[in-house]
Amino acid sequence: MTTDPAGASLDASALRRRVADFVAEHDPATTDQHTFLAARFDAGLAWVHFPEGEGGLGAPRALQPVVDEEFERLGFTPVGREGLVIGLGMAAPTILAFGTPEQRARYLKPLYTGEEIWCQLFSEPGAGSDLAALGTRAVREGDVWTVSGQKVWTSLAHRAQFAILVARTDPDVPKHKGITYFICDMNAEGVDVRALRQITGEAEFNEVYLDDVAIPDSQRVGGEGEGWRVAQTTLMNERVSIGGHPEPREGGLISVAAHLWRERPDVRTPGLHDQLMRLWVAAEAARLTKERLRQQLAIGQPGPEGSAAKYSFSRLNQEISGLELEMLGGEGLTYDDWTFRRPEGVEFSKRAPGFHYLRSKGNSIEGGTTEILRNIIAERVLGLPPEPRTDKDVAFKDLPK
């Protein structure tokens, strides 16, 4: 059992008392959200499993839901934090695991309070599924790295102050070994962000051009050439953040299909009923599996199991949205709104069936393609023999481009 600096044990009851004492001093009804969150961070109630002084208390990760639920019960539910998913879900755990004390002190608090938004500069036009094939170069001159290249499918790049970035620093070694991980200032000279309009009409994503962008070595995360190892922490957390959110029974997109079935008896057929029941059962099985994953996360770090959660999320969304269109027939082919906008997140529940169908196609690409996730599940979860990889020991510069 963890103890606080005064020697008192930190169990669920003790944390509830801490939250109650905190709320008594910082009334959610009269304290603005930024001030409240900043004080919550300082009190160690942001991420209780983080170290003291860095938003936590060094408590077991399993106690975080206790804290969150108690804050909600006492009247504090943060709003407008959709744009923080990359910072909270990916950058924070990576900086905690591999960042220097100076980096943790500089970035964790404003990341948590929402003062600074983050994006992720990983995928490239020629390195999506095979991320280790990335070609963005970082060349060191003294204590500064000069970075040039192109990244793509970057959410929130047009709003972000910082990015987590992987770049190639040594082309003379095999592709997984010559990568280094950086924090990139998105306002730096040479960073050019351009919107990518999707089939839905929206532009959730961007392409980012890096033209001789200067990054101080103090913004390198982890050792030089260790970027692949650092990036695995980011990727595992990303897959959990996409596919591992808790949901109630009949939550998510299956709720839309089930509601349609109940409200529209004119669309019902025995065949569609069979499809709906099969997908309802699959969605419930996925929900329970994600709950088990969340319990595993409570006692450790995300592992390859998060890939299974993300894979099932993608497959179910695509099949359910297809069923929704099939139930509606020609009516489902109408599209509600083709307005160009740059949303901070995806909101399925408030859009029409056509949007559900088109947007869900991207689920099998973002956060790890379905093909790559199947390999991860097969090799790291099921223990099957790995695929032959002929380029594993070949220097990156000698690989065919």
mmCIF file of C-alpha atoms in Angstrom:
data_model
loop_
_atom_site.group_PDB
_atom_site.id
_atom_site.type_symbol
_atom_site.label_atom_id
_atom_site.label_comp_id
_atom_site.label_asym_id
_atom_site.label_seq_id
_atom_site.Cartn_x
_atom_site.Cartn_y
_atom_site.Cartn_z
ATOM 1 C CA MET A 1 0.000 0.000 0.000
ATOM 2 C CA THR A 2 1.357 3.441 -0.986
ATOM 3 C CA THR A 3 1.894 6.098 1.661
ATOM 4 C CA ASP A 4 1.849 9.873 1.348
ATOM 5 C CA PRO A 5 4.737 12.071 2.580
ATOM 6 C CA ALA A 6 3.132 12.289 6.033
ATOM 7 C CA GLY A 7 3.118 8.500 6.276
ATOM 8 C CA ALA A 8 -0.626 7.989 5.823
ATOM 9 C CA SER A 9 -1.719 5.147 3.582
ATOM 10 C CA LEU A 10 -3.059 6.054 0.146
ATOM 11 C CA ASP A 11 -6.011 3.805 -0.513
ATOM 12 C CA ALA A 12 -9.335 4.577 -2.183
ATOM 13 C CA SER A 13 -10.848 6.043 0.979
ATOM 14 C CA ALA A 14 -7.863 8.286 1.605
ATOM 15 C CA LEU A 15 -7.961 9.563 -1.954
ATOM 16 C CA ARG A 16 -11.681 10.305 -1.731
ATOM 17 C CA ARG A 17 -10.987 12.384 1.373
ATOM 18 C CA ARG A 18 -8.210 14.218 -0.452
ATOM 19 C CA VAL A 19 -10.546 15.018 -3.327
ATOM 20 C CA ALA A 20 -13.250 16.198 -0.917
ATOM 21 C CA ASP A 21 -10.766 18.448 0.905
ATOM 22 C CA PHE A 22 -9.529 19.810 -2.428
ATOM 23 C CA VAL A 23 -13.038 20.596 -3.677
ATOM 24 C CA ALA A 24 -13.845 22.285 -0.376
ATOM 25 C CA GLU A 25 -10.966 24.697 -1.033
ATOM 26 C CA HIS A 26 -11.596 25.037 -4.804
ATOM 27 C CA ASP A 27 -15.316 25.235 -5.428
ATOM 28 C CA PRO A 28 -15.957 24.033 -9.032
ATOM 29 C CA ALA A 29 -18.920 26.419 -9.237
ATOM 30 C CA THR A 30 -16.794 29.511 -8.629
ATOM 31 C CA THR A 31 -13.300 28.471 -9.776
ATOM 32 C CA ASP A 32 -12.481 28.729 -13.481
ATOM 33 C CA GLN A 33 -11.462 25.457 -15.100
ATOM 34 C CA HIS A 34 -7.834 26.371 -15.789
ATOM 35 C CA THR A 35 -7.203 27.453 -12.187
ATOM 36 C CA PHE A 36 -8.978 24.348 -10.912
ATOM 37 C CA LEU A 37 -6.938 21.992 -13.093
ATOM 38 C CA ALA A 38 -3.660 23.727 -12.273
ATOM 39 C CA ALA A 39 -4.375 23.339 -8.560
ATOM 40 C CA ARG A 40 -5.434 19.739 -9.083
ATOM 41 C CA PHE A 41 -2.097 19.043 -10.791
ATOM 42 C CA ASP A 42 -0.171 20.652 -7.938
ATOM 43 C CA ALA A 43 -2.139 18.565 -5.439
ATOM 44 C CA GLY A 44 -1.090 15.342 -7.167
ATOM 45 C CA LEU A 45 -4.632 14.557 -8.286
ATOM 46 C CA ALA A 46 -4.113 14.845 -12.047
ATOM 47 C CA TRP A 47 -2.585 11.406 -12.647
ATOM 48 C CA VAL A 48 -2.242 9.808 -9.207
ATOM 49 C CA HIS A 49 0.190 7.161 -10.492
ATOM 50 C CA PHE A 50 2.640 9.836 -11.685
ATOM 51 C CA PRO A 51 5.421 10.863 -9.267
ATOM 52 C CA GLU A 52 4.898 13.552 -6.655
ATOM 53 C CA GLY A 53 5.527 17.006 -8.058
ATOM 54 C CA GLU A 54 4.612 15.849 -11.558
ATOM 55 C CA GLY A 55 0.845 15.704 -11.197
ATOM 56 C CA GLY A 56 0.691 12.564 -9.090
ATOM 57 C CA LEU A 57 1.194 10.929 -5.734
ATOM 58 C CA GLY A 58 3.046 7.780 -6.723
ATOM 59 C CA ALA A 59 -0.139 5.811 -6.025
ATOM 60 C CA PRO A 60 -1.255 2.690 -7.907
ATOM 61 C CA ARG A 61 -2.670 3.409 -11.347
ATOM 62 C CA ALA A 62 -5.805 1.462 -10.391
ATOM 63 C CA LEU A 63 -6.821 4.344 -8.098
ATOM 64 C CA GLN A 64 -7.118 6.931 -10.890
ATOM 65 C CA PRO A 65 -10.772 6.039 -11.674
ATOM 66 C CA VAL A 66 -11.589 6.526 -7.982
ATOM 67 C CA VAL A 67 -10.263 10.083 -8.136
ATOM 68 C CA ASP A 68 -11.996 10.901 -11.420
ATOM 69 C CA GLU A 69 -15.333 9.536 -10.222
ATOM 70 C CA GLU A 70 -15.112 11.452 -6.941
ATOM 71 C CA PHE A 71 -14.387 14.726 -8.719
ATOM 72 C CA GLU A 72 -17.385 14.149 -10.968
ATOM 73 C CA ARG A 73 -19.585 13.263 -7.990
ATOM 74 C CA LEU A 74 -18.584 16.498 -6.269
ATOM 75 C CA GLY A 75 -19.434 18.649 -9.255
ATOM 76 C CA PHE A 76 -16.330 18.908 -11.443
ATOM 77 C CA THR A 77 -16.465 17.589 -14.997
ATOM 78 C CA PRO A 78 -13.933 19.223 -17.351
ATOM 79 C CA VAL A 79 -15.274 20.499 -20.663
ATOM 80 C CA GLY A 80 -13.736 21.443 -23.994
ATOM 81 C CA ARG A 81 -10.797 19.046 -23.744
ATOM 82 C CA GLU A 82 -11.340 17.204 -27.039
ATOM 83 C CA GLY A 83 -8.189 18.771 -28.468
ATOM 84 C CA LEU A 84 -5.991 17.353 -25.704
ATOM 85 C CA VAL A 85 -6.240 13.681 -26.649
ATOM 86 C CA ILE A 86 -2.713 13.484 -28.083
ATOM 87 C CA GLY A 87 -1.138 15.425 -25.249
ATOM 88 C CA LEU A 88 -2.919 13.565 -22.466
ATOM 89 C CA GLY A 89 -3.040 10.128 -24.065
ATOM 90 C CA MET A 90 0.304 9.939 -25.862
ATOM 91 C CA ALA A 91 2.749 12.745 -25.085
ATOM 92 C CA ALA A 92 2.319 12.709 -21.287
ATOM 93 C CA PRO A 93 3.029 8.987 -20.711
ATOM 94 C CA THR A 94 5.976 9.134 -23.126
ATOM 95 C CA ILE A 95 7.519 12.198 -21.490
ATOM 96 C CA LEU A 96 7.002 10.620 -18.083
ATOM 97 C CA ALA A 97 8.717 7.399 -19.170
ATOM 98 C CA PHE A 98 11.643 8.849 -21.143
ATOM 99 C CA GLY A 99 11.776 12.607 -20.592
ATOM 100 C CA THR A 100 14.384 14.398 -18.541
ATOM 101 C CA PRO A 101 13.391 16.023 -15.230
ATOM 102 C CA GLU A 102 13.541 19.383 -16.996
ATOM 103 C CA GLN A 103 11.205 18.176 -19.757
ATOM 104 C CA ARG A 104 8.715 16.757 -17.280
ATOM 105 C CA ALA A 105 8.747 20.004 -15.289
ATOM 106 C CA ARG A 106 8.310 22.114 -18.435
ATOM 107 C CA TYR A 107 5.638 20.215 -20.353
ATOM 108 C CA LEU A 108 3.417 18.073 -18.113
ATOM 109 C CA LYS A 109 1.484 20.770 -16.257
ATOM 110 C CA PRO A 110 0.503 23.017 -19.224
ATOM 111 C CA LEU A 111 -0.293 19.861 -21.178
ATOM 112 C CA TYR A 112 -2.680 18.739 -18.437
ATOM 113 C CA THR A 113 -4.372 22.092 -17.930
ATOM 114 C CA GLY A 114 -4.901 22.528 -21.659
ATOM 115 C CA GLU A 115 -2.711 25.616 -22.011
ATOM 116 C CA GLU A 116 -0.690 23.810 -24.667
ATOM 117 C CA ILE A 117 -2.070 21.518 -27.362
ATOM 118 C CA TRP A 118 0.017 18.720 -28.862
ATOM 119 C CA CYS A 119 0.059 16.846 -32.150
ATOM 120 C CA GLN A 120 1.907 13.790 -33.421
ATOM 121 C CA LEU A 121 4.428 13.926 -36.289
ATOM 122 C CA PHE A 122 4.908 10.233 -37.068
ATOM 123 C CA SER A 123 3.335 9.083 -40.354
ATOM 124 C CA GLU A 124 4.836 10.061 -43.701
ATOM 125 C CA PRO A 125 3.665 9.652 -47.310
ATOM 126 C CA GLY A 126 6.109 6.764 -47.706
ATOM 127 C CA ALA A 127 6.051 5.477 -44.137
ATOM 128 C CA GLY A 128 2.611 4.866 -42.720
ATOM 129 C CA SER A 129 2.111 1.208 -41.878
ATOM 130 C CA ASP A 130 5.879 0.737 -41.907
ATOM 131 C CA LEU A 131 6.671 3.655 -39.619
ATOM 132 C CA ALA A 132 10.311 2.567 -39.243
ATOM 133 C CA ALA A 133 10.809 3.408 -42.935
ATOM 134 C CA LEU A 134 10.387 7.118 -42.191
ATOM 135 C CA GLY A 135 12.657 9.425 -44.159
ATOM 136 C CA THR A 136 12.460 12.747 -42.302
ATOM 137 C CA ARG A 137 16.072 13.603 -41.489
ATOM 138 C CA ALA A 138 17.535 15.202 -38.402
ATOM 139 C CA VAL A 139 21.176 16.285 -38.587
ATOM 140 C CA ARG A 140 23.015 17.395 -35.480
ATOM 141 C CA GLU A 141 25.311 20.409 -35.401
ATOM 142 C CA GLY A 142 26.540 21.027 -31.887
ATOM 143 C CA ASP A 143 23.525 21.238 -29.582
ATOM 144 C CA VAL A 144 20.988 21.811 -32.365
ATOM 145 C CA TRP A 145 19.291 19.371 -34.737
ATOM 146 C CA THR A 146 18.155 20.524 -38.181
ATOM 147 C CA VAL A 147 15.065 18.612 -39.291
ATOM 148 C CA SER A 148 13.674 18.360 -42.833
ATOM 149 C CA GLY A 149 10.911 16.173 -44.226
ATOM 150 C CA GLN A 150 7.164 15.732 -44.568
ATOM 151 C CA LYS A 151 4.587 14.287 -42.172
ATOM 152 C CA VAL A 152 0.975 13.464 -42.948
ATOM 153 C CA TRP A 153 -2.380 12.631 -41.288
ATOM 154 C CA THR A 154 -1.538 14.948 -38.406
ATOM 155 C CA SER A 155 -4.535 15.752 -36.207
ATOM 156 C CA LEU A 156 -4.589 19.199 -34.567
ATOM 157 C CA ALA A 157 -1.378 20.386 -36.224
ATOM 158 C CA HIS A 158 -3.091 23.675 -37.092
ATOM 159 C CA ARG A 159 -3.759 24.346 -33.399
ATOM 160 C CA ALA A 160 -0.841 22.656 -31.651
ATOM 161 C CA GLN A 161 1.973 24.428 -29.876
ATOM 162 C CA PHE A 162 4.130 21.282 -29.701
ATOM 163 C CA ALA A 163 4.505 17.955 -31.452
ATOM 164 C CA ILE A 164 6.037 14.603 -30.654
ATOM 165 C CA LEU A 165 8.284 13.855 -33.621
ATOM 166 C CA VAL A 166 10.336 10.918 -34.843
ATOM 167 C CA ALA A 167 13.109 11.508 -37.373
ATOM 168 C CA ARG A 168 16.002 9.578 -38.881
ATOM 169 C CA THR A 169 19.323 10.522 -37.366
ATOM 170 C CA ASP A 170 21.504 7.690 -38.680
ATOM 171 C CA PRO A 171 20.869 6.188 -42.143
ATOM 172 C CA ASP A 172 23.898 3.888 -41.841
ATOM 173 C CA VAL A 173 22.188 1.428 -39.467
ATOM 174 C CA PRO A 174 19.039 -0.730 -39.880
ATOM 175 C CA LYS A 175 15.861 1.307 -40.060
ATOM 176 C CA HIS A 176 14.623 0.635 -36.510
ATOM 177 C CA LYS A 177 17.944 1.678 -34.962
ATOM 178 C CA GLY A 178 18.572 5.027 -36.626
ATOM 179 C CA ILE A 179 15.534 6.934 -35.318
ATOM 180 C CA THR A 180 15.455 9.603 -32.605
ATOM 181 C CA TYR A 181 12.453 11.087 -30.796
ATOM 182 C CA PHE A 182 12.020 14.846 -30.358
ATOM 183 C CA ILE A 183 9.679 17.524 -29.077
ATOM 184 C CA CYS A 184 9.070 19.987 -31.913
ATOM 185 C CA ASP A 185 7.887 23.567 -31.450
ATOM 186 C CA MET A 186 5.079 23.922 -34.013
ATOM 187 C CA ASN A 187 5.623 27.703 -34.119
ATOM 188 C CA ALA A 188 9.266 27.326 -35.111
ATOM 189 C CA GLU A 189 10.512 28.759 -38.389
ATOM 190 C CA GLY A 190 10.252 26.202 -41.202
ATOM 191 C CA VAL A 191 7.082 24.431 -39.974
ATOM 192 C CA ASP A 192 4.340 24.599 -42.640
ATOM 193 C CA VAL A 193 0.892 23.125 -41.865
ATOM 194 C CA ARG A 194 -1.608 22.421 -44.668
ATOM 195 C CA ALA A 195 -5.136 21.066 -44.328
ATOM 196 C CA LEU A 196 -6.118 17.678 -45.801
ATOM 197 C CA ARG A 197 -9.782 17.521 -46.791
ATOM 198 C CA GLN A 198 -11.334 14.072 -46.358
ATOM 199 C CA ILE A 199 -14.076 12.181 -48.141
ATOM 200 C CA THR A 200 -16.456 13.425 -45.413
ATOM 201 C CA GLY A 201 -15.857 17.045 -46.462
ATOM 202 C CA GLU A 202 -14.047 17.868 -43.229
ATOM 203 C CA ALA A 203 -10.341 18.367 -42.598
ATOM 204 C CA GLU A 204 -9.504 16.649 -39.319
ATOM 205 C CA PHE A 205 -5.964 16.053 -40.518
ATOM 206 C CA ASN A 206 -3.048 18.014 -41.893
ATOM 207 C CA GLU A 207 0.169 17.478 -43.750
ATOM 208 C CA VAL A 208 3.191 19.129 -42.163
ATOM 209 C CA TYR A 209 6.308 20.203 -44.032
ATOM 210 C CA LEU A 210 9.522 20.635 -42.059
ATOM 211 C CA ASP A 211 12.088 22.805 -43.833
ATOM 212 C CA ASP A 212 15.351 23.028 -41.878
ATOM 213 C CA VAL A 213 13.530 23.293 -38.556
ATOM 214 C CA ALA A 214 15.940 23.867 -35.661
ATOM 215 C CA ILE A 215 15.322 21.696 -32.590
ATOM 216 C CA PRO A 216 17.606 22.060 -29.546
ATOM 217 C CA ASP A 217 19.097 18.822 -28.260
ATOM 218 C CA SER A 218 17.407 19.614 -24.942
ATOM 219 C CA GLN A 219 14.139 18.678 -26.717
ATOM 220 C CA ARG A 220 15.338 15.188 -27.587
ATOM 221 C CA VAL A 221 13.350 12.529 -25.690
ATOM 222 C CA GLY A 222 15.375 9.430 -24.885
ATOM 223 C CA GLY A 223 18.778 8.597 -26.253
ATOM 224 C CA GLU A 224 20.036 9.290 -29.745
ATOM 225 C CA GLY A 225 19.022 6.361 -31.942
ATOM 226 C CA GLU A 226 16.512 5.091 -29.369
ATOM 227 C CA GLY A 227 13.485 6.704 -30.959
ATOM 228 C CA TRP A 228 11.859 3.438 -31.987
ATOM 229 C CA ARG A 229 11.834 2.195 -28.405
ATOM 230 C CA VAL A 230 10.427 5.518 -27.170
ATOM 231 C CA ALA A 231 7.810 5.554 -29.934
ATOM 232 C CA GLN A 232 6.482 2.150 -28.853
ATOM 233 C CA THR A 233 5.256 3.725 -25.613
ATOM 234 C CA THR A 234 3.464 6.411 -27.642
ATOM 235 C CA LEU A 235 1.929 3.908 -30.064
ATOM 236 C CA MET A 236 0.668 1.522 -27.387
ATOM 237 C CA ASN A 237 -0.966 4.421 -25.551
ATOM 238 C CA GLU A 238 -2.399 5.732 -28.831
ATOM 239 C CA ARG A 239 -4.142 2.449 -29.609
ATOM 240 C CA VAL A 240 -5.649 2.304 -26.157
ATOM 241 C CA SER A 241 -6.795 5.935 -26.434
ATOM 242 C CA ILE A 242 -8.533 5.183 -29.759
ATOM 243 C CA GLY A 243 -10.094 1.814 -29.012
ATOM 244 C CA GLY A 244 -10.033 1.411 -25.257
ATOM 245 C CA HIS A 245 -12.445 4.008 -23.893
ATOM 246 C CA PRO A 246 -15.043 2.685 -21.452
ATOM 247 C CA GLU A 247 -18.595 2.492 -22.796
ATOM 248 C CA PRO A 248 -21.963 1.468 -21.354
ATOM 249 C CA ARG A 249 -23.774 -1.560 -22.686
ATOM 250 C CA GLU A 250 -25.102 -0.767 -26.175
ATOM 251 C CA GLY A 251 -22.799 2.228 -26.366
ATOM 252 C CA GLY A 252 -20.991 3.603 -29.386
ATOM 253 C CA LEU A 253 -22.213 3.171 -32.930
ATOM 254 C CA ILE A 254 -24.214 0.006 -32.148
ATOM 255 C CA SER A 255 -26.604 2.220 -30.177
ATOM 256 C CA VAL A 256 -27.423 4.145 -33.359
ATOM 257 C CA ALA A 257 -28.220 0.960 -35.299
ATOM 258 C CA ALA A 258 -30.263 -0.495 -32.436
ATOM 259 C CA HIS A 259 -32.238 2.741 -32.062
ATOM 260 C CA LEU A 260 -32.968 2.769 -35.788
ATOM 261 C CA TRP A 261 -34.229 -0.814 -35.581
ATOM 262 C CA ARG A 262 -36.551 -0.021 -32.689
ATOM 263 C CA GLU A 263 -37.901 3.214 -34.153
ATOM 264 C CA ARG A 264 -38.346 2.079 -37.748
ATOM 265 C CA PRO A 265 -40.316 -1.185 -38.013
ATOM 266 C CA ASP A 266 -40.681 -0.542 -41.749
ATOM 267 C CA VAL A 267 -36.976 -1.334 -42.324
ATOM 268 C CA ARG A 268 -36.976 -4.664 -40.498
ATOM 269 C CA THR A 269 -36.290 -7.956 -42.261
ATOM 270 C CA PRO A 270 -35.218 -11.336 -40.838
ATOM 271 C CA GLY A 271 -31.835 -11.050 -42.538
ATOM 272 C CA LEU A 272 -31.159 -7.599 -41.134
ATOM 273 C CA HIS A 273 -32.262 -8.818 -37.707
ATOM 274 C CA ASP A 274 -29.646 -11.566 -37.839
ATOM 275 C CA GLN A 275 -26.951 -9.066 -38.816
ATOM 276 C CA LEU A 276 -27.937 -6.637 -36.077
ATOM 277 C CA MET A 277 -27.917 -9.345 -33.387
ATOM 278 C CA ARG A 278 -24.530 -10.641 -34.533
ATOM 279 C CA LEU A 279 -23.036 -7.149 -34.363
ATOM 280 C CA TRP A 280 -24.744 -6.365 -31.046
ATOM 281 C CA VAL A 281 -23.165 -9.462 -29.487
ATOM 282 C CA ALA A 282 -19.776 -8.627 -31.030
ATOM 283 C CA ALA A 283 -19.990 -5.059 -29.696
ATOM 284 C CA GLU A 284 -20.830 -6.312 -26.212
ATOM 285 C CA ALA A 285 -17.940 -8.799 -26.315
ATOM 286 C CA ALA A 286 -15.612 -5.995 -27.418
ATOM 287 C CA ARG A 287 -16.893 -3.769 -24.608
ATOM 288 C CA LEU A 288 -16.211 -6.415 -21.968
ATOM 289 C CA THR A 289 -12.785 -7.120 -23.446
ATOM 290 C CA LYS A 290 -11.935 -3.412 -23.282
ATOM 291 C CA GLU A 291 -13.038 -3.354 -19.649
ATOM 292 C CA ARG A 292 -10.630 -6.196 -18.923
ATOM 293 C CA LEU A 293 -7.910 -4.257 -20.751
ATOM 294 C CA ARG A 294 -8.613 -1.206 -18.601
ATOM 295 C CA GLN A 295 -8.202 -3.368 -15.505
ATOM 296 C CA GLN A 296 -4.861 -4.616 -16.828
ATOM 297 C CA LEU A 297 -3.788 -1.034 -17.463
ATOM 298 C CA ALA A 298 -4.568 -0.208 -13.862
ATOM 299 C CA ILE A 299 -1.661 -2.386 -12.753
ATOM 300 C CA GLY A 300 0.811 -1.696 -15.554
ATOM 301 C CA GLN A 301 1.626 -0.076 -18.863
ATOM 302 C CA PRO A 302 -0.258 -0.585 -22.137
ATOM 303 C CA GLY A 303 0.862 -3.676 -23.997
ATOM 304 C CA PRO A 304 0.054 -5.253 -27.355
ATOM 305 C CA GLU A 305 -3.462 -6.070 -26.116
ATOM 306 C CA GLY A 306 -4.376 -2.464 -26.919
ATOM 307 C CA SER A 307 -3.936 -3.352 -30.580
ATOM 308 C CA ALA A 308 -6.782 -5.859 -30.290
ATOM 309 C CA ALA A 309 -9.069 -3.210 -28.797
ATOM 310 C CA LYS A 310 -8.284 -0.788 -31.598
ATOM 311 C CA TYR A 311 -8.722 -3.510 -34.239
ATOM 312 C CA SER A 312 -12.165 -4.512 -32.950
ATOM 313 C CA PHE A 313 -13.198 -0.857 -32.721
ATOM 314 C CA SER A 314 -12.342 -0.301 -36.390
ATOM 315 C CA ARG A 315 -13.975 -3.476 -37.685
ATOM 316 C CA LEU A 316 -17.187 -2.991 -35.717
ATOM 317 C CA ASN A 317 -17.599 0.652 -36.730
ATOM 318 C CA GLN A 318 -17.308 -0.250 -40.390
ATOM 319 C CA GLU A 319 -19.690 -3.198 -40.224
ATOM 320 C CA ILE A 320 -22.283 -1.364 -38.112
ATOM 321 C CA SER A 321 -22.268 1.721 -40.324
ATOM 322 C CA GLY A 322 -22.707 -0.549 -43.352
ATOM 323 C CA LEU A 323 -25.704 -2.221 -41.708
ATOM 324 C CA GLU A 324 -27.202 1.178 -40.927
ATOM 325 C CA LEU A 325 -27.080 2.130 -44.607
ATOM 326 C CA GLU A 326 -28.491 -1.223 -45.634
ATOM 327 C CA MET A 327 -31.462 -0.797 -43.298
ATOM 328 C CA LEU A 328 -32.237 2.657 -44.687
ATOM 329 C CA GLY A 329 -31.777 1.777 -48.355
ATOM 330 C CA GLY A 330 -31.865 4.777 -50.675
ATOM 331 C CA GLU A 331 -32.729 7.053 -47.765
ATOM 332 C CA GLY A 332 -29.354 6.346 -46.235
ATOM 333 C CA LEU A 333 -27.471 7.587 -49.290
ATOM 334 C CA THR A 334 -28.295 11.223 -48.607
ATOM 335 C CA TYR A 335 -25.502 13.261 -47.007
ATOM 336 C CA ASP A 336 -26.264 15.788 -44.295
ATOM 337 C CA ASP A 337 -23.482 18.371 -44.478
ATOM 338 C CA TRP A 338 -20.489 18.763 -46.796
ATOM 339 C CA THR A 339 -19.296 22.010 -45.197
ATOM 340 C CA PHE A 340 -15.530 22.366 -44.983
ATOM 341 C CA ARG A 341 -14.535 22.550 -41.334
ATOM 342 C CA ARG A 342 -11.591 21.603 -39.132
ATOM 343 C CA PRO A 343 -13.053 19.712 -36.151
ATOM 344 C CA GLU A 344 -11.026 18.847 -33.084
ATOM 345 C CA GLY A 345 -12.484 15.347 -32.895
ATOM 346 C CA VAL A 346 -14.957 12.923 -34.414
ATOM 347 C CA GLU A 347 -18.575 13.036 -33.267
ATOM 348 C CA PHE A 348 -20.497 10.107 -34.718
ATOM 349 C CA SER A 349 -23.691 10.409 -32.689
ATOM 350 C CA LYS A 350 -24.723 13.781 -34.100
ATOM 351 C CA ARG A 351 -24.155 12.978 -37.772
ATOM 352 C CA ALA A 352 -26.152 11.178 -40.444
ATOM 353 C CA PRO A 353 -25.643 7.550 -41.597
ATOM 354 C CA GLY A 354 -23.670 8.637 -44.659
ATOM 355 C CA PHE A 355 -21.088 10.333 -42.448
ATOM 356 C CA HIS A 356 -20.865 7.245 -40.213
ATOM 357 C CA TYR A 357 -20.179 5.057 -43.237
ATOM 358 C CA LEU A 358 -17.560 7.293 -44.854
ATOM 359 C CA ARG A 359 -15.725 8.331 -41.681
ATOM 360 C CA SER A 360 -15.490 4.786 -40.331
ATOM 361 C CA LYS A 361 -13.333 3.834 -43.338
ATOM 362 C CA GLY A 362 -10.535 5.835 -41.772
ATOM 363 C CA ASN A 363 -10.717 3.805 -38.553
ATOM 364 C CA SER A 364 -8.754 0.966 -40.153
ATOM 365 C CA ILE A 365 -5.907 3.361 -41.026
ATOM 366 C CA GLU A 366 -5.528 5.830 -38.156
ATOM 367 C CA GLY A 367 -3.665 4.750 -35.054
ATOM 368 C CA GLY A 368 -2.167 1.710 -36.771
ATOM 369 C CA THR A 369 -3.505 -0.011 -39.868
ATOM 370 C CA THR A 370 -5.575 -3.153 -39.531
ATOM 371 C CA GLU A 371 -2.881 -5.201 -41.280
ATOM 372 C CA ILE A 372 -0.167 -4.085 -38.848
ATOM 373 C CA LEU A 373 -2.436 -4.641 -35.847
ATOM 374 C CA ARG A 374 -3.138 -8.197 -36.994
ATOM 375 C CA ASN A 375 0.598 -8.848 -37.111
ATOM 376 C CA ILE A 376 1.049 -7.430 -33.605
ATOM 377 C CA ILE A 377 -1.802 -9.544 -32.233
ATOM 378 C CA ALA A 378 -0.513 -12.673 -33.962
ATOM 379 C CA GLU A 379 3.110 -12.273 -32.898
ATOM 380 C CA ARG A 380 2.964 -10.546 -29.513
ATOM 381 C CA VAL A 381 -0.355 -11.761 -28.112
ATOM 382 C CA LEU A 382 -0.846 -15.203 -29.658
ATOM 383 C CA GLY A 383 2.862 -16.008 -29.925
ATOM 384 C CA LEU A 384 2.746 -17.067 -33.577
ATOM 385 C CA PRO A 385 5.938 -17.071 -35.664
ATOM 386 C CA PRO A 386 6.825 -13.607 -36.988
ATOM 387 C CA GLU A 387 6.671 -12.689 -40.646
ATOM 388 C CA PRO A 388 9.987 -12.949 -42.526
ATOM 389 C CA ARG A 389 11.599 -9.513 -42.577
ATOM 390 C CA THR A 390 14.393 -9.380 -45.122
ATOM 391 C CA ASP A 391 15.209 -5.730 -44.358
ATOM 392 C CA LYS A 392 15.694 -6.211 -40.631
ATOM 393 C CA ASP A 393 19.500 -6.086 -40.679
ATOM 394 C CA VAL A 394 20.015 -3.880 -43.751
ATOM 395 C CA ALA A 395 21.187 -0.288 -43.353
ATOM 396 C CA PHE A 396 18.409 2.185 -44.089
ATOM 397 C CA LYS A 397 20.455 3.878 -46.829
ATOM 398 C CA ASP A 398 20.689 0.564 -48.702
ATOM 399 C CA LEU A 399 16.963 -0.171 -48.717
ATOM 400 C CA PRO A 400 15.093 0.306 -52.013
ATOM 401 C CA LYS A 401 13.177 3.570 -51.963
#
